[in-house]
DNA sequence: ATCTTTTTATTATATTATGATACGGTACAC
DNA sequence: GTGTACCGTATCATAATATAATAAAAAGAT
């Protein structure tokens, strides 16, 4: 069998290194070499070299006692670089701070990325789960209010396709995995202009979101608010929160 | 001259790739190949391969019109991984949210990293400059209230050394670069237990910070608050803000 | 229209990264 | 206390990769 032709514009060692970086996250805060090898599918010798290189360049900390690696502050600096480069974040951040003060509730902005959303702005005005306090979390679009608000702005065929094929992730026991139900909530969102979830991401939490559209009408992000269902009813959220989200979402004009 | 012995545990291509990643930031939000080559000192062919690889693995976006690269959401996800891995952030975040509500002012946590600080928590309860709204920014320790609060907890010899040799970065025209003055403010911080800056990071802003110590007494982080000098006097900040910061800082116990 | 700069694409070859493996250290089971 | 299992560290011959030089294409500036 002849040798596969080399893709001379692709650096294999760099791709392997990035796989090591992306092994860390919510469920993997510190990892040993063998764990990294298992998570990335890479050879243990390769992981030894890659982890050592990332450590020497300051990207990974190494605990001298446990010999396990963890992300360094340079990870956070990369996150900072993203926030500087995203015009949406720069436009939206001041408006979200004002909105947080006005509503007194948690407000966020999420971007659509394929069939998932990523939270790019978090204004945690109240206590909540740690994952909901920090930026950068990635979740399935179908099971979040932000995702539903954005999917609602796609064409009917695209909405149908999304409801039928996009992945589902249960975050609570109340997360619905019934695709017909999800399709119905998306159609409802299309009708009223905002998406809703109740206890699907956090128990006793109502999530409501309004879409932010690009100049060509495509949904790219959503302004979202999370409130306690102990404090708010769905009716009150519809009348007292939704209009503010829609107003802010509409005020964010992307070129 | 004989060839230098290869460090077989170091992957040179990965190190080069990380240099490309770290070229992006506040002043470099989108970059072309030639710009990346200039910033990183790498050969243009190497940059082409590395940038192409980072694009194909989803870390860099490429604008098809301008052909310039920019950080993708995966950068922010790496930032998210850092926040999950830092026990200080998990301990401090709920307390900072409560503190922000109580004070009604912007509160932050910064970590000491060598002779610089990096903001790991941002609770932007009020409008401010964009850089002060987002986590991950790195600044010189000497010219920030957080940095001064932490340096104040070092030994007298270490404080002197820091004041004399650590780098200075002017952020405003009011940023003092007078090392004797800085040394004096650090000694004052050592005496009263918190660090202060006035208009040195943002004009018309008073910054005040209390140190967070590790179990061995070393300063590792600081709880910081920023207020408008139009609204607060230094006296009011000393009596109305400092005690709360010290209380929160002392309540964060790192193992 | 012309010139300059940047990006893209290709290639011979030097250099690097690979993965197999031996060894040391630690944890665990008995 | 002993033996075994597992993980991390260190080494090396060699295959494969990444290099950098360079030509061509495309875009930008004048």
Coordinates of C-alpha atoms (C1' of nucleotides) in Angstrom, one line a residue:
Chain A
X1 CA 0.0 0.0 0.0
X2 CA 1.5 3.3 -1.0
X3 CA 2.1 5.9 1.6
X4 CA -0.7 8.5 2.3
X5 CA 0.2 11.8 0.8
X6 CA 1.3 14.2 3.5
X7 CA -0.8 17.4 4.0
X8 CA 2.1 19.7 4.1
X9 CA 0.0 22.6 5.4
X10 CA -1.1 20.7 8.6
X11 CA 1.1 20.4 11.7
X12 CA 0.2 17.2 13.4
X13 CA 2.1 17.9 16.6
X14 CA 0.2 21.1 17.1
X15 CA -3.1 19.4 16.6
X16 CA -2.1 16.8 19.2
X17 CA -1.1 19.6 21.6
X18 CA -4.5 21.3 21.2
X19 CA -6.2 18.0 22.0
X20 CA -4.2 17.9 25.3
X21 CA -5.4 21.5 26.1
X22 CA -9.0 20.7 25.4
X23 CA -9.0 17.6 27.7
X24 CA -9.4 20.0 30.6
X25 CA -12.7 21.4 31.6
X26 CA -15.6 21.1 34.0
X27 CA -15.2 17.4 34.6
X28 CA -11.4 17.4 34.3
X29 CA -9.8 20.0 36.4
X30 CA -6.5 18.3 37.0
X31 CA -5.2 15.3 35.0
X32 CA -2.2 12.9 35.1
X33 CA -0.4 11.8 31.9
X34 CA -2.3 8.5 31.7
X35 CA -5.6 10.2 32.1
X36 CA -4.8 12.7 29.4
X37 CA -3.7 9.8 27.1
X38 CA -7.1 8.1 27.8
X39 CA -9.1 11.3 27.1
X40 CA -7.2 12.3 24.0
X41 CA -6.5 8.9 22.4
X42 CA -2.8 9.8 22.1
X43 CA 0.2 7.6 22.9
X44 CA 1.5 8.0 26.4
X45 CA 5.0 9.0 25.2
X46 CA 3.4 11.7 23.1
X47 CA 1.4 13.0 26.0
X48 CA 4.5 13.1 28.2
X49 CA 6.3 15.3 25.6
X50 CA 3.2 17.5 24.8
X51 CA 2.3 18.1 28.5
X52 CA 5.9 18.8 29.3
X53 CA 6.1 21.4 26.5
X54 CA 2.8 23.0 27.6
X55 CA 4.2 23.2 31.1
X56 CA 7.5 24.7 30.0
X57 CA 5.7 27.3 27.9
X58 CA 3.5 28.2 30.9
X59 CA 0.2 26.9 29.8
X60 CA -0.1 24.0 32.2
X61 CA 0.7 24.0 35.9
X62 CA 2.2 20.8 37.4
X63 CA 1.6 19.9 41.0
X64 CA 5.0 18.6 42.2
X65 CA 3.4 16.3 44.7
X66 CA 0.7 14.6 42.6
X67 CA 2.4 15.3 39.3
X68 CA -0.9 16.2 37.8
X69 CA -1.4 19.0 35.3
X70 CA -4.0 21.8 35.4
X71 CA -4.7 24.9 33.3
X72 CA -2.6 27.9 34.1
X73 CA -3.7 31.6 34.0
X74 CA -2.6 31.6 30.3
X75 CA -5.8 29.7 29.5
X76 CA -7.8 32.7 31.0
X77 CA -5.7 35.1 29.0
X78 CA -6.7 33.3 25.8
X79 CA -10.3 33.7 26.9
X80 CA -9.6 37.4 27.4
X81 CA -8.3 37.5 23.8
X82 CA -11.5 36.1 22.5
X83 CA -13.6 38.7 24.3
X84 CA -11.5 41.5 22.8
X85 CA -11.9 40.1 19.3
X86 CA -15.7 39.6 19.4
X87 CA -17.5 42.8 18.3
X88 CA -20.7 41.4 19.7
X89 CA -19.3 41.2 23.2
X90 CA -18.0 44.8 23.0
X91 CA -21.4 46.1 21.9
X92 CA -23.4 44.0 24.3
X93 CA -21.5 44.2 27.5
X94 CA -22.5 47.7 28.6
X95 CA -26.1 47.1 27.7
X96 CA -26.1 43.8 29.7
X97 CA -24.6 45.6 32.7
X98 CA -27.4 48.1 32.6
X99 CA -30.0 45.4 32.0
X100 CA -28.7 43.5 35.0
X101 CA -29.1 46.5 37.2
X102 CA -32.5 47.3 35.9
X103 CA -33.9 43.7 36.3
X104 CA -31.9 42.7 39.4
X105 CA -31.6 39.3 37.9
X106 CA -28.9 37.2 36.1
X107 CA -28.5 38.1 32.5
X108 CA -26.3 36.5 29.9
X109 CA -25.4 36.5 26.2
X110 CA -24.9 33.3 24.3
X111 CA -23.7 32.7 20.8
X112 CA -24.9 30.0 18.4
X113 CA -22.1 27.7 17.3
X114 CA -23.3 24.8 15.1
X115 CA -25.9 23.0 17.1
X116 CA -24.7 24.3 20.5
X117 CA -24.6 27.6 22.3
X118 CA -21.7 29.2 24.2
X119 CA -22.2 31.8 26.9
X120 CA -20.0 34.7 26.1
X121 CA -21.3 37.2 28.6
X122 CA -22.3 36.5 32.2
X123 CA -23.6 39.2 34.6
X124 CA -24.2 37.1 37.7
X125 CA -26.2 39.5 39.9
X126 CA -27.4 36.7 42.0
X127 CA -26.1 33.4 43.4
X128 CA -26.4 30.5 41.1
X129 CA -24.6 27.3 40.2
X130 CA -20.9 27.8 39.4
X131 CA -21.2 26.8 35.8
X132 CA -23.8 29.5 35.3
X133 CA -21.6 32.2 36.8
X134 CA -18.7 32.0 34.3
X135 CA -18.3 32.5 30.6
X136 CA -17.3 29.9 28.1
X137 CA -19.7 27.1 28.9
X138 CA -21.0 25.2 25.9
X139 CA -24.5 23.6 26.0
X140 CA -26.9 22.0 23.5
X141 CA -29.0 24.6 21.7
X142 CA -32.2 22.6 21.8
X143 CA -32.4 22.4 25.6
X144 CA -31.7 26.1 26.4
X145 CA -33.9 29.2 26.1
X146 CA -31.1 30.9 24.2
X147 CA -30.9 28.1 21.7
X148 CA -34.6 28.0 21.3
X149 CA -34.8 31.7 20.7
X150 CA -32.2 31.5 17.9
X151 CA -33.6 28.3 16.3
X152 CA -37.0 30.0 16.2
X153 CA -35.5 32.5 13.8
X154 CA -34.5 29.9 11.2
X155 CA -36.6 28.9 8.3
X156 CA -39.4 26.4 9.0
X157 CA -37.4 23.6 7.3
X158 CA -34.3 24.4 9.3
X159 CA -36.3 24.5 12.6
X160 CA -37.8 21.1 11.8
X161 CA -34.3 19.7 10.9
X162 CA -32.8 21.1 14.1
X163 CA -35.6 19.7 16.3
X164 CA -35.2 16.3 14.8
X165 CA -31.4 15.9 14.6
X166 CA -29.5 18.3 16.9
X167 CA -28.1 16.7 20.1
X168 CA -29.9 16.8 23.4
X169 CA -28.2 17.1 26.8
X170 CA -30.2 16.7 30.0
X171 CA -29.0 19.0 32.7
X172 CA -31.8 18.3 35.2
X173 CA -34.4 15.6 35.6
X174 CA -36.8 18.1 34.2
X175 CA -34.9 18.6 31.0
X176 CA -37.3 17.4 28.2
X177 CA -35.8 15.1 25.6
X178 CA -39.1 14.8 23.8
X179 CA -38.3 16.2 20.4
X180 CA -42.0 16.8 19.6
X181 CA -42.3 18.9 22.7
X182 CA -39.1 20.8 21.9
X183 CA -40.4 21.5 18.4
X184 CA -43.6 22.9 19.9
X185 CA -41.7 25.2 22.2
X186 CA -39.6 26.4 19.3
X187 CA -42.7 27.2 17.3
X188 CA -44.1 29.0 20.2
X189 CA -40.9 31.0 20.4
X190 CA -41.2 31.8 16.8
X191 CA -44.7 33.1 17.4
X192 CA -43.9 35.3 20.4
X193 CA -40.3 36.3 19.7
X194 CA -38.5 34.8 22.7
X195 CA -37.5 31.3 24.0
X196 CA -38.4 29.8 27.3
X197 CA -37.2 26.9 29.5
X198 CA -38.5 26.0 33.0
X199 CA -36.3 23.9 35.3
X200 CA -34.6 22.4 32.3
X201 CA -31.1 23.9 32.9
X202 CA -31.3 24.6 36.6
X203 CA -34.1 23.4 38.9
X204 CA -36.6 26.0 39.8
X205 CA -35.2 28.4 37.3
X206 CA -37.1 30.1 34.4
X207 CA -34.9 30.9 31.5
X208 CA -36.0 33.4 28.9
X209 CA -34.1 34.7 25.9
X210 CA -34.5 37.0 22.9
X211 CA -32.5 36.5 19.7
X212 CA -29.9 38.9 18.3
X213 CA -29.8 38.8 14.5
X214 CA -27.0 39.6 12.1
X215 CA -27.6 42.1 9.3
X216 CA -28.7 39.3 7.0
X217 CA -31.4 38.2 9.4
X218 CA -29.6 35.1 10.6
X219 CA -29.7 34.5 14.4
X220 CA -26.2 34.7 15.9
X221 CA -26.7 35.2 19.6
X222 CA -29.3 35.7 22.3
X223 CA -29.8 37.9 25.3
X224 CA -30.9 35.7 28.1
X225 CA -32.2 36.1 31.7
X226 CA -32.5 33.5 34.5
X227 CA -34.9 34.0 37.4
X228 CA -36.2 31.8 40.2
X229 CA -39.6 30.2 39.6
X230 CA -40.1 30.7 43.4
X231 CA -40.1 34.4 42.7
X232 CA -41.6 34.7 39.3
X233 CA -44.4 33.1 37.4
X234 CA -44.2 32.4 33.6
X235 CA -46.9 35.1 33.1
X236 CA -44.8 37.7 35.0
X237 CA -41.7 36.8 33.2
X238 CA -43.5 37.2 29.8
X239 CA -44.8 40.6 30.8
X240 CA -42.0 41.9 33.0
X241 CA -38.8 40.4 31.5
X242 CA -39.4 39.6 27.9
X243 CA -39.9 43.2 26.6
X244 CA -36.6 44.3 28.1
X245 CA -34.7 41.4 26.6
X246 CA -36.2 42.1 23.2
X247 CA -35.4 45.8 23.5
X248 CA -31.8 45.1 24.3
X249 CA -31.5 42.4 21.7
X250 CA -32.9 44.7 19.0
X251 CA -30.5 47.5 20.1
X252 CA -27.5 45.3 19.3
X253 CA -26.7 45.9 15.6
X254 CA -24.0 43.8 14.1
X255 CA -22.6 44.8 10.7
Chain B
X1 CA 30.6 23.2 16.0
X2 CA 28.7 20.1 16.9
X3 CA 25.0 20.0 16.8
X4 CA 23.1 21.0 19.9
X5 CA 21.7 18.0 21.6
X6 CA 18.0 17.6 21.0
X7 CA 15.7 18.0 24.0
X8 CA 13.6 15.0 23.2
X9 CA 10.9 15.9 25.7
X10 CA 10.1 19.3 24.1
X11 CA 7.9 19.6 21.0
X12 CA 9.1 22.6 19.1
X13 CA 6.1 22.8 16.7
X14 CA 3.7 22.9 19.7
X15 CA 5.7 25.8 21.2
X16 CA 5.5 27.7 18.0
X17 CA 1.8 27.1 17.7
X18 CA 1.3 28.4 21.2
X19 CA 3.2 31.6 20.2
X20 CA 0.7 32.1 17.4
X21 CA -2.2 31.7 19.8
X22 CA -0.7 34.2 22.3
X23 CA -0.3 36.8 19.6
X24 CA -3.9 37.7 19.8
X25 CA -5.2 40.0 22.5
X26 CA -6.4 43.5 23.4
X27 CA -4.3 45.1 20.7
X28 CA -4.4 42.3 18.2
X29 CA -8.0 41.2 17.6
X30 CA -7.5 40.0 14.0
X31 CA -4.2 39.3 12.3
X32 CA -2.9 38.4 8.9
X33 CA -0.1 35.9 8.3
X34 CA 2.5 38.5 7.9
X35 CA 1.4 40.3 11.1
X36 CA 1.5 37.0 13.1
X37 CA 5.0 36.4 11.7
X38 CA 6.1 39.8 12.9
X39 CA 4.6 39.5 16.3
X40 CA 5.9 35.9 16.9
X41 CA 9.3 36.1 15.2
X42 CA 8.4 32.9 13.3
X43 CA 9.1 32.2 9.6
X44 CA 6.1 33.1 7.3
X45 CA 5.9 29.5 6.0
X46 CA 5.7 28.2 9.5
X47 CA 3.0 30.7 10.4
X48 CA 1.0 29.7 7.4
X49 CA 1.1 26.0 8.4
X50 CA 0.4 26.8 12.1
X51 CA -2.4 29.2 11.5
X52 CA -4.0 26.8 9.0
X53 CA -3.8 24.0 11.5
X54 CA -5.3 26.1 14.3
X55 CA -8.1 27.1 11.8
X56 CA -8.7 23.5 10.8
X57 CA -8.9 22.4 14.5
X58 CA -11.4 25.2 15.2
X59 CA -9.3 27.5 17.3
X60 CA -9.0 30.3 14.8
X61 CA -11.7 31.8 12.6
X62 CA -10.6 33.0 9.2
X63 CA -12.4 35.9 7.5
X64 CA -12.8 34.7 3.9
X65 CA -12.7 38.3 2.6
X66 CA -9.8 39.8 4.6
X67 CA -8.1 36.4 5.1
X68 CA -7.3 37.5 8.6
X69 CA -7.5 35.2 11.6
X70 CA -9.1 35.8 14.9
X71 CA -9.7 33.8 18.1
X72 CA -12.7 31.4 18.0
X73 CA -15.1 30.4 20.8
X74 CA -12.7 27.6 21.7
X75 CA -10.4 30.3 23.3
X76 CA -13.2 31.2 25.6
X77 CA -13.8 27.5 26.4
X78 CA -10.1 27.2 27.5
X79 CA -10.8 30.2 29.8
X80 CA -13.8 28.3 31.2
X81 CA -11.5 25.3 31.8
X82 CA -9.2 27.5 33.9
X83 CA -12.1 28.8 36.0
X84 CA -13.3 25.3 36.8
X85 CA -9.8 24.3 37.8
X86 CA -9.0 27.1 40.2
X87 CA -10.3 26.4 43.7
X88 CA -9.9 30.1 44.6
X89 CA -12.4 31.1 41.9
X90 CA -14.9 28.5 43.1
X91 CA -14.6 29.7 46.7
X92 CA -14.6 33.4 45.9
X93 CA -17.2 33.7 43.2
X94 CA -20.4 33.4 45.4
X95 CA -18.8 35.8 48.0
X96 CA -18.0 38.3 45.3
X97 CA -21.5 38.2 43.9
X98 CA -22.9 38.9 47.4
X99 CA -20.3 41.7 47.9
X100 CA -21.2 43.3 44.6
X101 CA -24.8 43.4 45.6
X102 CA -24.0 44.8 49.1
X103 CA -21.6 47.5 47.9
X104 CA -23.3 48.3 44.6
X105 CA -19.9 48.8 43.1
X106 CA -17.6 46.8 40.8
X107 CA -15.7 44.1 42.6
X108 CA -13.0 41.8 41.3
X109 CA -10.5 39.1 42.3
X110 CA -6.9 39.2 40.9
X111 CA -4.2 36.6 41.3
X112 CA -0.5 37.4 41.6
X113 CA 1.5 35.8 38.9
X114 CA 5.2 36.7 39.1
X115 CA 5.4 40.4 39.0
X116 CA 2.0 40.9 37.4
X117 CA -1.6 40.3 38.4
X118 CA -4.4 38.7 36.4
X119 CA -8.0 39.4 37.1
X120 CA -9.8 36.0 37.5
X121 CA -13.2 37.3 38.7
X122 CA -15.1 40.3 37.4
X123 CA -18.4 41.4 38.9
X124 CA -19.2 44.4 36.7
X125 CA -22.1 46.0 38.6
X126 CA -21.5 49.3 36.9
X127 CA -20.4 50.6 33.5
X128 CA -16.6 50.9 33.1
X129 CA -14.0 50.5 30.4
X130 CA -14.3 47.2 28.5
X131 CA -10.9 45.8 29.7
X132 CA -12.2 46.2 33.3
X133 CA -15.4 44.3 32.6
X134 CA -13.8 41.0 31.5
X135 CA -11.6 38.4 33.1
X136 CA -8.2 37.4 32.0
X137 CA -6.5 40.8 31.8
X138 CA -2.9 40.9 32.9
X139 CA -1.4 44.1 34.5
X140 CA 1.8 45.1 36.3
X141 CA 1.4 44.4 40.1
X142 CA 3.2 47.6 41.2
X143 CA 0.6 50.0 39.6
X144 CA -2.6 48.3 40.8
X145 CA -4.3 48.3 44.1
X146 CA -4.5 44.5 44.0
X147 CA -0.8 44.2 43.3
X148 CA 0.1 46.6 46.1
X149 CA -2.1 44.8 48.6
X150 CA -0.3 41.6 47.8
X151 CA 3.2 43.0 47.7
X152 CA 2.5 44.6 51.1
X153 CA 2.3 41.0 52.6
X154 CA 5.8 40.1 51.5
X155 CA 8.9 40.4 53.7
X156 CA 10.4 43.8 53.9
X157 CA 13.3 42.7 51.7
X158 CA 11.0 41.3 49.1
X159 CA 8.9 44.5 49.2
X160 CA 11.9 46.6 48.6
X161 CA 13.1 44.4 45.8
X162 CA 9.7 44.4 44.1
X163 CA 9.4 48.2 44.3
X164 CA 12.9 48.6 42.8
X165 CA 12.8 46.0 40.0
X166 CA 9.3 44.9 39.0
X167 CA 8.0 46.4 35.7
X168 CA 5.8 49.5 35.6
X169 CA 3.0 50.1 33.1
X170 CA 1.3 53.4 32.8
X171 CA -2.4 53.1 32.1
X172 CA -3.3 56.7 32.6
X173 CA -1.5 60.0 32.7
X174 CA -1.9 59.8 36.5
X175 CA -0.1 56.4 36.8
X176 CA 2.9 57.1 39.0
X177 CA 6.2 55.6 37.8
X178 CA 8.1 57.1 40.7
X179 CA 9.4 53.9 42.5
X180 CA 9.9 55.8 45.8
X181 CA 6.3 56.8 45.8
X182 CA 5.2 53.3 45.0
X183 CA 7.4 51.9 47.8
X184 CA 5.7 54.4 50.2
X185 CA 2.2 53.3 49.1
X186 CA 3.2 49.7 49.6
X187 CA 4.5 50.4 53.1
X188 CA 1.2 52.2 53.8
X189 CA -0.7 49.2 52.5
X190 CA 1.4 47.0 54.8
X191 CA 0.4 49.2 57.7
X192 CA -3.3 49.4 57.1
X193 CA -4.0 46.1 55.4
X194 CA -5.2 47.1 52.0
X195 CA -3.8 48.7 48.8
X196 CA -5.0 51.8 47.1
X197 CA -4.7 53.6 43.7
X198 CA -6.3 56.8 42.6
X199 CA -6.8 57.4 38.9
X200 CA -3.8 55.2 38.1
X201 CA -5.7 52.5 36.3
X202 CA -8.8 54.4 35.2
X203 CA -9.2 58.1 35.5
X204 CA -11.4 59.3 38.3
X205 CA -11.4 55.8 39.8
X206 CA -10.4 54.8 43.3
X207 CA -9.1 51.2 43.5
X208 CA -8.9 49.5 46.8
X209 CA -7.9 45.9 47.5
X210 CA -7.4 43.4 50.4
X211 CA -5.0 40.5 50.1
X212 CA -6.0 36.8 50.2
X213 CA -3.3 34.7 51.8
X214 CA -2.5 31.0 51.3
X215 CA -2.2 28.7 54.3
X216 CA 1.5 29.5 54.6
X217 CA 0.9 33.2 54.8
X218 CA 2.0 34.0 51.2
X219 CA -0.2 36.4 49.3
X220 CA -1.8 34.7 46.3
X221 CA -4.8 36.9 45.4
X222 CA -6.7 40.0 46.3
X223 CA -10.3 41.1 46.6
X224 CA -10.6 44.5 44.8
X225 CA -13.2 47.2 44.5
X226 CA -13.4 50.0 42.0
X227 CA -15.4 53.2 42.7
X228 CA -15.8 56.6 41.1
X229 CA -13.8 59.3 42.8
X230 CA -16.7 61.6 41.8
X231 CA -18.9 59.6 44.2
X232 CA -16.5 58.5 46.9
X233 CA -13.7 60.2 48.8
X234 CA -10.6 58.3 50.0
X235 CA -11.8 58.6 53.5
X236 CA -15.2 57.2 52.7
X237 CA -13.6 54.3 50.8
X238 CA -11.3 53.6 53.8
X239 CA -14.2 53.4 56.2
X240 CA -17.0 52.2 53.9
X241 CA -15.4 49.7 51.6
X242 CA -12.1 48.5 53.1
X243 CA -13.7 46.6 56.0
X244 CA -15.9 44.6 53.7
X245 CA -13.1 43.7 51.4
X246 CA -10.9 42.6 54.3
X247 CA -13.8 40.5 55.7
X248 CA -14.4 38.7 52.4
X249 CA -10.7 38.3 51.8
X250 CA -10.2 36.7 55.2
X251 CA -13.2 34.4 54.7
X252 CA -11.5 32.8 51.7
X253 CA -9.4 30.0 53.1
X254 CA -7.2 28.2 50.6
X255 CA -5.7 24.8 51.6
Chain C
dA1 C1' -2.0 49.8 -15.7
dT2 C1' 1.8 48.9 -12.9
dC3 C1' 4.2 47.9 -8.8
dT4 C1' 4.3 46.1 -4.1
dT5 C1' 2.9 43.2 -0.6
dT6 C1' 0.6 39.3 1.1
dT7 C1' -1.1 34.8 0.7
dT8 C1' -1.0 30.3 -1.3
dA9 C1' 1.2 26.2 -3.0
dT10 C1' 5.0 23.1 -3.7
dT11 C1' 9.2 20.4 -2.7
dA12 C1' 13.9 18.4 -1.4
dT13 C1' 15.8 17.5 2.8
dA14 C1' 17.3 18.3 7.5
dT15 C1' 15.4 17.8 11.7
dT16 C1' 12.2 16.4 14.7
dA17 C1' 8.7 13.6 16.8
dT18 C1' 7.6 8.9 17.3
dG19 C1' 6.5 4.8 20.0
dA20 C1' 8.7 1.0 21.9
dT21 C1' 10.8 0.0 26.0
dA22 C1' 13.5 -0.1 30.3
dC23 C1' 13.7 1.7 34.8
dG24 C1' 12.3 4.0 39.1
dG25 C1' 8.8 5.3 42.4
dT26 C1' 4.3 4.9 44.5
dA27 C1' 0.0 2.7 45.6
dC28 C1' -2.4 -1.2 46.7
dA29 C1' -3.7 -6.0 47.8
dC30 C1' -2.7 -9.8 50.5
Chain D
dG1 C1' 6.6 -7.2 54.8
dT2 C1' 6.2 -8.7 50.1
dG3 C1' 4.7 -8.9 45.5
dT4 C1' 2.1 -6.9 41.9
dA5 C1' 0.2 -3.3 39.3
dC6 C1' 0.3 1.2 37.7
dC7 C1' 2.1 5.6 36.6
dG8 C1' 5.7 8.7 35.4
dT9 C1' 10.4 9.3 33.7
dA10 C1' 14.2 8.7 30.5
dT11 C1' 16.3 6.9 26.4
dC12 C1' 17.0 6.0 21.5
dA13 C1' 17.0 4.3 16.4
dT14 C1' 14.4 5.7 12.8
dA15 C1' 10.4 6.9 10.1
dA16 C1' 7.8 10.7 9.3
dT17 C1' 7.3 15.4 9.6
dA18 C1' 8.2 20.2 9.6
dT19 C1' 11.3 23.3 7.5
dA20 C1' 12.4 27.3 4.7
dA21 C1' 13.3 28.5 0.2
dT22 C1' 10.8 29.8 -3.7
dA23 C1' 7.5 30.4 -7.4
dA24 C1' 2.9 31.7 -8.5
dA25 C1' -1.5 33.8 -7.5
dA26 C1' -4.2 37.3 -5.5
dA27 C1' -5.0 41.6 -3.4
dG28 C1' -3.8 46.3 -2.3
dA29 C1' -1.8 50.8 -3.3
dT30 C1' -0.6 54.3 -6.5

